[in-house]
Short mmCIF file of C-alpha atoms (C1' of nucleotides) in Angstrom, two decimals:
data_model
loop_
_atom_site.label_atom_id
_atom_site.label_comp_id
_atom_site.label_asym_id
_atom_site.label_seq_id
_atom_site.Cartn_x
_atom_site.Cartn_y
_atom_site.Cartn_z
CA MET A 1 128.99 87.28 66.50
CA VAL A 2 128.80 85.32 69.74
CA SER A 3 128.28 81.88 68.21
CA ASP A 4 127.13 80.18 65.00
CA ALA A 5 123.41 79.75 64.26
CA LEU A 6 120.78 82.17 65.51
CA THR A 7 118.34 79.97 67.44
CA PRO A 8 115.32 80.86 69.59
CA GLU A 9 117.22 79.52 72.60
CA ARG A 10 120.18 81.86 72.02
CA ILE A 11 117.79 84.78 71.59
CA LEU A 12 116.08 83.93 74.88
CA GLU A 13 119.45 83.74 76.62
CA ALA A 14 120.37 87.18 75.27
CA THR A 15 116.93 88.54 76.20
CA GLU A 16 117.39 87.46 79.81
CA ASP A 17 120.83 89.16 79.83
CA VAL A 18 119.32 92.38 78.53
CA LEU A 19 116.40 92.22 80.96
CA ARG A 20 118.77 91.66 83.85
CA ARG A 21 120.91 94.62 82.78
CA TYR A 22 118.27 97.19 81.82
CA GLY A 23 115.03 96.04 83.44
CA PRO A 24 111.67 95.52 81.72
CA ALA A 25 111.02 99.20 80.97
CA LYS A 26 114.29 99.92 79.17
CA ALA A 27 115.07 96.59 77.48
CA THR A 28 114.54 96.85 73.70
CA VAL A 29 114.65 94.40 70.83
CA VAL A 30 117.53 96.41 69.40
CA ASP A 31 119.48 95.78 72.64
CA VAL A 32 118.89 92.03 72.31
CA ALA A 33 120.06 92.09 68.68
CA ARG A 34 123.18 94.06 69.66
CA VAL A 35 124.15 91.45 72.29
CA LEU A 36 123.80 88.77 69.59
CA GLY A 37 125.68 90.80 67.00
CA VAL A 38 122.76 90.72 64.52
CA SER A 39 120.23 93.23 63.25
CA HIS A 40 116.91 93.51 65.07
CA GLY A 41 115.16 92.31 61.91
CA SER A 42 116.73 88.90 62.49
CA VAL A 43 115.22 88.64 65.94
CA TYR A 44 111.79 89.27 64.39
CA ARG A 45 112.33 86.25 62.18
CA HIS A 46 112.13 84.03 65.30
CA PHE A 47 109.62 85.97 67.42
CA ARG A 48 106.76 87.73 65.67
CA THR A 49 106.49 90.56 68.22
CA LYS A 50 108.29 91.87 71.25
CA ALA A 51 105.36 90.62 73.34
CA ALA A 52 105.89 87.08 72.00
CA LEU A 53 109.56 87.28 72.95
CA ARG A 54 108.65 88.39 76.45
CA GLU A 55 106.11 85.60 76.79
CA ALA A 56 108.68 83.01 75.74
CA VAL A 57 111.34 84.24 78.15
CA THR A 58 108.78 84.40 80.96
CA GLN A 59 107.57 80.87 80.29
CA ARG A 60 111.16 79.62 80.35
CA TRP A 61 111.66 81.30 83.72
CA LEU A 62 108.45 79.92 85.24
CA ASN A 63 109.23 76.43 83.96
CA ARG A 64 112.44 76.34 85.95
CA THR A 65 110.27 76.39 89.10
CA SER A 66 107.60 73.91 88.02
CA GLU A 67 110.17 71.38 86.87
CA LYS A 68 111.80 71.28 90.30
CA LEU A 69 108.45 70.62 91.96
CA ALA A 70 107.31 68.02 89.45
CA SER A 71 109.66 65.43 90.94
CA ILE A 72 108.02 65.80 94.35
CA ALA A 73 104.54 65.49 92.84
CA GLU A 74 105.56 62.31 91.04
CA ASP A 75 107.28 60.68 94.02
CA SER A 76 105.77 57.70 95.64
CA GLY A 77 105.45 57.79 99.40
CA SER A 78 103.27 59.48 101.99
CA ALA A 79 101.04 62.06 100.34
CA GLU A 80 100.91 64.17 103.50
CA GLU A 81 104.68 64.38 103.69
CA ARG A 82 104.91 65.10 99.95
CA LEU A 83 102.29 67.85 100.19
CA GLY A 84 104.26 69.55 102.95
CA ARG A 85 107.46 69.20 100.97
CA TRP A 86 105.83 70.47 97.78
CA LEU A 87 104.32 73.56 99.43
CA THR A 88 107.59 74.29 101.24
CA GLY A 89 109.48 73.75 97.99
CA LEU A 90 107.24 76.24 96.17
CA PHE A 91 107.70 78.87 98.88
CA GLU A 92 111.47 78.29 99.06
CA ALA A 93 111.89 78.41 95.29
CA LYS A 94 110.03 81.71 95.02
CA ARG A 95 111.74 83.13 98.06
CA HIS A 96 115.17 82.35 96.70
CA LYS A 97 114.37 83.73 93.28
CA ALA A 98 113.20 86.94 94.95
CA GLY A 99 116.04 87.14 97.46
CA ASP A 100 119.02 86.09 95.34
CA ASP A 101 118.49 88.48 92.43
CA PRO A 102 115.81 91.02 93.45
CA GLU A 103 116.13 93.07 90.28
CA LEU A 104 115.63 90.13 87.94
CA PHE A 105 112.73 88.98 90.10
CA ALA A 106 111.14 92.43 89.93
CA THR A 107 111.63 92.34 86.18
CA TYR A 108 109.84 89.02 85.83
CA SER A 109 107.09 90.17 88.21
CA VAL A 110 106.37 92.96 85.76
CA LEU A 111 106.44 90.57 82.82
CA THR A 112 104.03 88.11 84.47
CA GLY A 113 101.61 91.00 84.85
CA ASP A 114 101.50 91.37 81.05
CA THR A 115 101.60 87.75 79.92
CA ASN A 116 98.40 86.36 81.36
CA THR A 117 98.13 83.30 79.18
CA VAL A 118 101.59 82.11 80.15
CA VAL A 119 100.91 82.66 83.84
CA ASP A 120 97.59 80.82 83.62
CA ARG A 121 99.33 77.85 82.04
CA HIS A 122 101.95 77.90 84.82
CA ILE A 123 99.22 77.96 87.47
CA ASP A 124 97.40 75.11 85.73
CA ASP A 125 100.63 73.14 85.74
CA LEU A 126 101.22 73.72 89.47
CA THR A 127 97.63 72.99 90.54
CA GLY A 128 97.80 69.84 88.39
CA GLN A 129 100.80 68.68 90.43
CA LEU A 130 98.95 69.49 93.65
CA ALA A 131 95.87 67.61 92.46
CA ARG A 132 98.02 64.55 91.85
CA ILE A 133 99.35 64.60 95.42
CA ILE A 134 95.85 65.07 96.80
CA GLU A 135 94.53 62.21 94.71
CA ASP A 136 97.32 59.94 95.95
CA GLY A 137 96.47 60.98 99.50
CA ARG A 138 92.83 60.04 99.03
CA THR A 139 93.80 56.68 97.57
CA GLN A 140 96.11 56.07 100.53
CA GLY A 141 93.25 57.06 102.88
CA VAL A 142 95.23 59.82 104.64
CA PHE A 143 93.21 62.63 103.03
CA SER A 144 89.45 62.90 103.37
CA SER A 145 87.41 62.16 100.25
CA ASP A 146 84.19 63.78 101.52
CA SER A 147 83.09 67.37 101.64
CA LEU A 148 85.89 69.05 99.70
CA GLY A 149 85.11 68.47 96.01
CA SER A 150 87.32 66.84 93.38
CA PRO A 151 91.12 66.69 93.71
CA ALA A 152 91.36 69.50 91.14
CA GLU A 153 88.95 71.71 93.11
CA THR A 154 90.74 70.98 96.34
CA ALA A 155 94.09 71.71 94.70
CA ALA A 156 92.79 75.09 93.55
CA ALA A 157 91.68 75.85 97.12
CA VAL A 158 95.09 74.87 98.55
CA PHE A 159 96.79 77.01 95.92
CA SER A 160 94.55 79.99 96.71
CA ALA A 161 95.08 79.59 100.43
CA THR A 162 98.86 79.72 100.02
CA ALA A 163 98.84 82.68 97.59
CA ARG A 164 100.56 84.91 100.11
CA PHE A 165 103.61 82.62 99.86
CA HIS A 166 103.94 82.25 96.12
CA ASP A 167 102.29 85.26 94.47
CA PRO A 168 104.93 87.84 93.45
CA ALA A 169 102.61 90.58 94.71
CA TYR A 170 103.65 89.54 98.24
CA ALA A 171 107.37 89.14 97.54
CA ALA A 172 108.29 92.04 99.84
CA GLU A 173 106.93 90.10 102.83
CA TRP A 174 108.87 86.88 102.17
CA SER A 175 112.07 88.23 103.67
CA LYS A 176 110.47 89.72 106.78
CA PRO A 177 111.23 87.99 110.08
CA GLY A 178 108.42 85.62 110.92
CA ALA A 179 107.53 84.86 107.31
CA GLU A 180 108.69 81.28 107.76
CA GLN A 181 106.54 80.79 110.87
CA ASP A 182 103.56 82.39 109.10
CA PHE A 183 104.01 79.98 106.26
CA ALA A 184 104.33 77.01 108.61
CA ALA A 185 101.09 78.03 110.34
CA VAL A 186 99.14 78.25 107.09
CA ARG A 187 100.62 74.97 105.86
CA ALA A 188 99.67 73.24 109.12
CA LEU A 189 96.14 74.62 108.91
CA ILE A 190 95.72 73.38 105.34
CA VAL A 191 97.20 69.93 105.92
CA ARG A 192 94.93 69.57 108.95
CA GLY A 193 91.96 70.55 106.77
CA LEU A 194 92.74 67.84 104.24
CA ARG A 195 93.18 64.94 106.70
CA ALA A 196 90.70 62.08 106.76
CA MET B 1 80.15 128.17 102.07
CA VAL B 2 78.49 124.75 102.32
CA SER B 3 77.81 124.86 106.06
CA ASP B 4 78.96 126.56 109.25
CA ALA B 5 82.09 125.38 111.08
CA LEU B 6 85.02 123.80 109.30
CA THR B 7 85.46 120.44 111.02
CA PRO B 8 87.75 117.50 110.22
CA GLU B 9 84.66 115.45 109.42
CA ARG B 10 83.43 117.96 106.82
CA ILE B 11 86.89 118.05 105.27
CA LEU B 12 86.96 114.26 105.03
CA GLU B 13 83.52 114.28 103.40
CA ALA B 14 84.74 116.80 100.83
CA THR B 15 87.96 114.82 100.30
CA GLU B 16 86.00 111.70 99.47
CA ASP B 17 83.89 113.73 96.99
CA VAL B 18 87.00 115.05 95.31
CA LEU B 19 88.66 111.62 95.23
CA ARG B 20 85.54 110.09 93.70
CA ARG B 21 85.42 112.83 91.06
CA TYR B 22 89.10 113.16 90.09
CA GLY B 23 90.79 109.97 91.32
CA PRO B 24 93.88 109.74 93.54
CA ALA B 25 96.33 111.12 90.97
CA LYS B 26 94.45 114.34 90.19
CA ALA B 27 92.81 115.18 93.52
CA THR B 28 94.49 118.21 95.11
CA VAL B 29 94.15 119.98 98.44
CA VAL B 30 93.08 123.08 96.51
CA ASP B 31 90.20 121.05 95.03
CA VAL B 32 89.08 120.00 98.51
CA ALA B 33 89.21 123.61 99.71
CA ARG B 34 87.20 124.78 96.70
CA VAL B 35 84.42 122.25 97.43
CA LEU B 36 84.28 123.59 100.99
CA GLY B 37 84.42 127.22 99.88
CA VAL B 38 87.55 127.98 101.94
CA SER B 39 91.21 128.60 101.16
CA HIS B 40 93.57 125.63 101.10
CA GLY B 41 95.43 127.16 104.05
CA SER B 42 92.38 126.40 106.19
CA VAL B 43 92.50 122.72 105.31
CA TYR B 44 96.13 122.65 106.50
CA ARG B 45 94.95 123.92 109.91
CA HIS B 46 93.17 120.54 110.42
CA PHE B 47 95.53 118.16 108.58
CA ARG B 48 99.26 118.83 108.74
CA THR B 49 100.00 117.38 105.30
CA LYS B 50 98.20 116.01 102.29
CA ALA B 51 99.45 112.55 103.29
CA ALA B 52 97.79 112.93 106.71
CA LEU B 53 94.52 113.86 105.02
CA ARG B 54 94.74 110.81 102.80
CA GLU B 55 95.49 108.58 105.77
CA ALA B 56 92.49 109.89 107.64
CA VAL B 57 90.09 109.44 104.74
CA THR B 58 91.47 105.93 104.12
CA GLN B 59 91.07 104.96 107.77
CA ARG B 60 87.48 106.19 107.71
CA TRP B 61 86.82 104.04 104.65
CA LEU B 62 88.43 100.91 106.12
CA ASN B 63 86.56 101.39 109.40
CA ARG B 64 83.23 101.13 107.61
CA THR B 65 84.13 97.50 106.86
CA SER B 66 85.56 96.52 110.23
CA GLU B 67 82.60 97.96 112.11
CA LYS B 68 80.17 95.76 110.19
CA LEU B 69 82.19 92.66 111.03
CA ALA B 70 82.71 93.55 114.70
CA SER B 71 79.10 92.66 115.52
CA ILE B 72 79.63 89.12 114.19
CA ALA B 73 82.85 88.73 116.17
CA GLU B 74 81.09 89.85 119.36
CA ASP B 75 78.02 87.66 118.91
CA SER B 76 77.45 84.78 121.19
CA GLY B 77 76.61 81.46 119.56
CA SER B 78 78.42 78.76 117.65
CA ALA B 79 81.96 79.85 116.86
CA GLU B 80 82.09 77.69 113.74
CA GLU B 81 78.97 79.31 112.34
CA ARG B 82 80.22 82.77 113.28
CA LEU B 83 83.59 82.14 111.65
CA GLY B 84 81.89 81.16 108.39
CA ARG B 85 79.63 84.20 108.60
CA TRP B 86 82.56 86.51 109.41
CA LEU B 87 84.73 85.29 106.53
CA THR B 88 81.80 85.45 104.13
CA GLY B 89 80.94 88.91 105.43
CA LEU B 90 84.48 90.10 104.81
CA PHE B 91 84.50 88.75 101.25
CA GLU B 92 81.03 90.15 100.52
CA ALA B 93 81.86 93.56 101.94
CA LYS B 94 85.01 93.87 99.84
CA ARG B 95 83.32 92.46 96.77
CA HIS B 96 80.48 94.95 97.00
CA LYS B 97 82.81 97.87 97.56
CA ALA B 98 84.76 96.83 94.48
CA GLY B 99 81.71 96.04 92.34
CA ASP B 100 79.36 98.90 93.26
CA ASP B 101 81.78 101.78 92.68
CA PRO B 102 84.87 100.42 90.90
CA GLU B 103 86.48 103.82 90.46
CA LEU B 104 86.27 104.74 94.13
CA PHE B 105 87.51 101.29 95.02
CA ALA B 106 90.48 101.68 92.67
CA THR B 107 91.13 105.04 94.25
CA TYR B 108 91.23 103.60 97.76
CA SER B 109 93.33 100.67 96.57
CA VAL B 110 95.96 103.19 95.51
CA LEU B 111 95.68 105.03 98.81
CA THR B 112 96.08 101.85 100.87
CA GLY B 113 99.32 101.24 98.98
CA ASP B 114 100.70 104.52 100.39
CA THR B 115 99.32 104.50 103.93
CA ASN B 116 100.95 101.42 105.41
CA THR B 117 100.42 102.29 109.05
CA VAL B 118 96.70 102.71 108.58
CA VAL B 119 96.41 99.45 106.70
CA ASP B 120 98.41 97.61 109.36
CA ARG B 121 96.08 98.91 112.04
CA HIS B 122 93.10 97.77 109.97
CA ILE B 123 94.59 94.30 109.60
CA ASP B 124 95.35 94.16 113.33
CA ASP B 125 91.74 95.07 114.00
CA LEU B 126 90.40 92.34 111.71
CA THR B 127 92.75 89.61 112.95
CA GLY B 128 91.82 90.64 116.48
CA GLN B 129 88.16 89.95 115.68
CA LEU B 130 89.11 86.61 114.15
CA ALA B 131 91.20 85.70 117.19
CA ARG B 132 88.19 86.35 119.39
CA ILE B 133 86.01 83.96 117.38
CA ILE B 134 88.75 81.31 117.43
CA GLU B 135 89.19 81.70 121.17
CA ASP B 136 85.44 81.29 121.71
CA GLY B 137 85.55 78.18 119.54
CA ARG B 138 88.32 76.67 121.65
CA THR B 139 86.42 77.42 124.84
CA GLN B 140 83.33 75.79 123.36
CA GLY B 141 85.44 72.80 122.34
CA VAL B 142 84.52 72.95 118.65
CA PHE B 143 87.97 74.17 117.58
CA SER B 144 91.14 72.24 118.35
CA SER B 145 93.46 73.76 120.95
CA ASP B 146 96.51 71.68 120.00
CA SER B 147 99.05 72.06 117.24
CA LEU B 148 98.04 75.43 115.83
CA GLY B 149 99.52 78.04 118.16
CA SER B 150 97.72 80.82 120.02
CA PRO B 151 94.38 82.22 118.85
CA ALA B 152 96.23 85.28 117.53
CA GLU B 153 98.67 83.14 115.53
CA THR B 154 95.87 81.00 114.19
CA ALA B 155 93.88 84.12 113.29
CA ALA B 156 96.86 85.43 111.31
CA ALA B 157 97.04 82.11 109.45
CA VAL B 158 93.32 82.18 108.63
CA PHE B 159 93.66 85.77 107.44
CA SER B 160 96.65 84.89 105.24
CA ALA B 161 94.91 81.87 103.80
CA THR B 162 91.92 83.98 102.71
CA ALA B 163 94.02 86.85 101.28
CA ARG B 164 92.84 86.12 97.77
CA PHE B 165 89.33 87.09 98.89
CA HIS B 166 90.00 90.30 100.76
CA ASP B 167 93.24 91.78 99.43
CA PRO B 168 92.52 94.56 96.89
CA ALA B 169 95.35 93.19 94.73
CA TYR B 170 92.93 90.40 93.74
CA ALA B 171 89.85 92.58 93.25
CA ALA B 172 89.71 91.86 89.52
CA GLU B 173 89.06 88.17 90.25
CA TRP B 174 86.18 88.71 92.67
CA SER B 175 83.66 89.28 89.90
CA LYS B 176 84.75 86.32 87.77
CA PRO B 177 82.32 83.41 87.55
CA GLY B 178 83.35 80.75 90.04
CA ALA B 179 84.83 83.18 92.53
CA GLU B 180 82.09 82.35 95.01
CA GLN B 181 82.73 78.60 94.73
CA ASP B 182 86.47 79.17 95.05
CA PHE B 183 85.86 81.12 98.21
CA ALA B 184 83.52 78.46 99.59
CA ALA B 185 86.18 75.80 98.95
CA VAL B 186 88.89 77.73 100.78
CA ARG B 187 86.54 78.55 103.65
CA ALA B 188 85.54 74.87 103.98
CA LEU B 189 89.19 73.82 103.98
CA ILE B 190 90.05 76.31 106.71
CA VAL B 191 87.07 75.53 108.93
CA ARG B 192 87.90 71.84 108.60
CA GLY B 193 91.48 72.61 109.61
CA LEU B 194 90.36 74.36 112.79
CA ARG B 195 87.94 71.70 114.04
CA ALA B 196 88.70 69.72 117.15
"C1'" DC C 1 117.17 80.28 47.54
"C1'" DG C 2 117.05 80.84 52.58
"C1'" DG C 3 118.22 83.90 55.69
"C1'" DA C 4 120.11 88.48 57.16
"C1'" DT C 5 119.95 93.44 56.55
"C1'" DG C 6 118.78 98.30 57.44
"C1'" DA C 7 115.70 102.15 55.75
"C1'" DC C 8 111.32 103.46 56.86
"C1'" DA C 9 106.45 104.81 58.92
"C1'" DG C 10 103.81 104.94 62.78
"C1'" DA C 11 103.80 104.20 67.77
"C1'" DT C 12 106.01 105.03 72.16
"C1'" DA C 13 109.21 107.15 75.30
"C1'" DT C 14 112.20 111.02 76.87
"C1'" DT C 15 113.17 115.58 78.02
"C1'" DG C 16 113.07 120.16 79.65
"C1'" DA C 17 110.43 124.40 79.97
"C1'" DA C 18 106.11 126.09 81.78
"C1'" DA C 19 102.25 125.43 84.83
"C1'" DT C 20 100.39 123.76 89.02
"C1'" DC C 21 100.58 122.11 93.63
"C1'" DT C 22 102.16 121.70 98.55
"C1'" DG C 23 103.15 123.62 102.76
"C1'" DT C 24 104.44 128.07 105.32
"C1'" DC C 25 103.60 132.28 107.35
"C1'" DA C 26 102.94 137.34 107.86
"C1'" DT C 27 98.75 139.61 107.72
"C1'" DC C 28 94.02 140.38 108.15
"C1'" DC C 29 89.16 140.15 110.10
"C1'" DG C 30 85.24 139.56 113.35
"C1'" DC D 1 92.62 136.69 120.13
"C1'" DG D 2 91.41 132.57 117.38
"C1'" DG D 3 90.84 131.37 113.04
"C1'" DA D 4 90.91 132.37 107.93
"C1'" DT D 5 93.51 134.21 104.08
"C1'" DG D 6 96.44 134.34 99.95
"C1'" DA D 7 101.25 135.43 98.40
"C1'" DC D 8 105.21 132.89 98.11
"C1'" DA D 9 109.32 129.31 97.53
"C1'" DG D 10 110.44 124.93 96.43
"C1'" DA D 11 108.67 120.47 94.81
"C1'" DT D 12 105.94 118.08 91.53
"C1'" DT D 13 103.30 117.55 87.35
"C1'" DT D 14 102.00 118.60 82.58
"C1'" DC D 15 102.75 119.16 77.83
"C1'" DA D 16 104.72 119.44 73.45
"C1'" DA D 17 108.83 118.94 70.81
"C1'" DT D 18 112.31 115.57 70.01
"C1'" DA D 19 114.35 111.15 70.00
"C1'" DT D 20 113.97 106.24 70.11
"C1'" DC D 21 111.71 101.98 69.28
"C1'" DT D 22 108.68 98.45 66.97
"C1'" DG D 23 107.44 95.91 63.18
"C1'" DT D 24 107.62 95.63 57.88
"C1'" DC D 25 109.64 94.76 53.69
"C1'" DA D 26 112.35 95.53 49.40
"C1'" DT D 27 116.93 94.36 48.81
"C1'" DC D 28 121.14 92.08 49.37
"C1'" DC D 29 124.57 88.15 50.23
"C1'" DG D 30 126.66 83.47 50.45
#
DNA sequence: CGGATGACAGATATTGAAATCTGTCATCCG
DNA sequence: CGGATGACAGATTTCAATATCTGTCATCCG
């Protein structure tokens, strides 16, 4: 027994350990139970299915990124500067996750492919933050209010246009030389497109 | 025997037939030879390896798209209008390929994952066309010449920013309701970003 | 009594032997 | 003589038997 009570949080911790060690294909519920020193039946008391467990651990992982960015979205100050910082922050966060522990990143990339609802919520969260920055920018008069739809629609467009720099499908390209310049070029193009 | 001389072109035709029928995983060189009524040794006289045959058939398929767009890139006339038409043409071409024959599209999506050189050439070709339009726009004075790098760099940024609408990885989303509006929003944002 | 257990059935994954495919080349044919 | 052939070796894939895993639940324990 590693500790006292068997909580969802402890199970998620153990699940991430097991995923890191064995990868998404080999990690089993029995492995998670073994790490915790309990039977696998006990894990099923807290998560109805293996899929539910994977969703929960994936959500936890995605939330670590969105929480970091939330503070930028909620800042006061120049919307244009915050937008640049937010987009750069998103790219940097993903790039570091991918570069620092490639195997765990690959593992979560597989998981996000299965857990569509969780990923959709994450994307809604991020585009919501973007929409807030865009709305602030329109209020401040630095971003155009004509011709580009609602803040939410514009946020979705900005998110789409930067997909190459946050979608795990492109992770292999983030460490190539020139990736940073490519990102800066797209960011400049987008910011220019938003200006009043 | 289907016809007289065994030419590379006839082999590619047969290869596409076989790929359409069996998919990328099951299609064999022996199958291609059978369709042509020759031994598989004869196919190897024209293509050194199976990989080379796949590259050639993939290039042929990609070229059908770039050739359509080349005429827009080489038009004379308003660069802004041509850019919109070119981007829309690219999205439409990919969307129709994916929608009209989903299995063949899936097949070629797998092939493009293996044949990186061919895909890189295709992308160079497309960004070259884009660069030409952007250069024309700068000459005409409708696109800004400051702050966004060379036409080639700007073309790469525009291509990156529209990845969601031409990269096969996103094909599943092209038929969703709202995809067209999403594309229009990104296109408007980009065109706005390029304006003088 | 609330929570943990482990035996179990059906689903999924692994494994290794057999079948098929790729790529070569000595031989053949017009 | 130029081009096609098919037998062949080594690489890859298929398939079926075997092993492991998921999810349930009657039972047990503090």
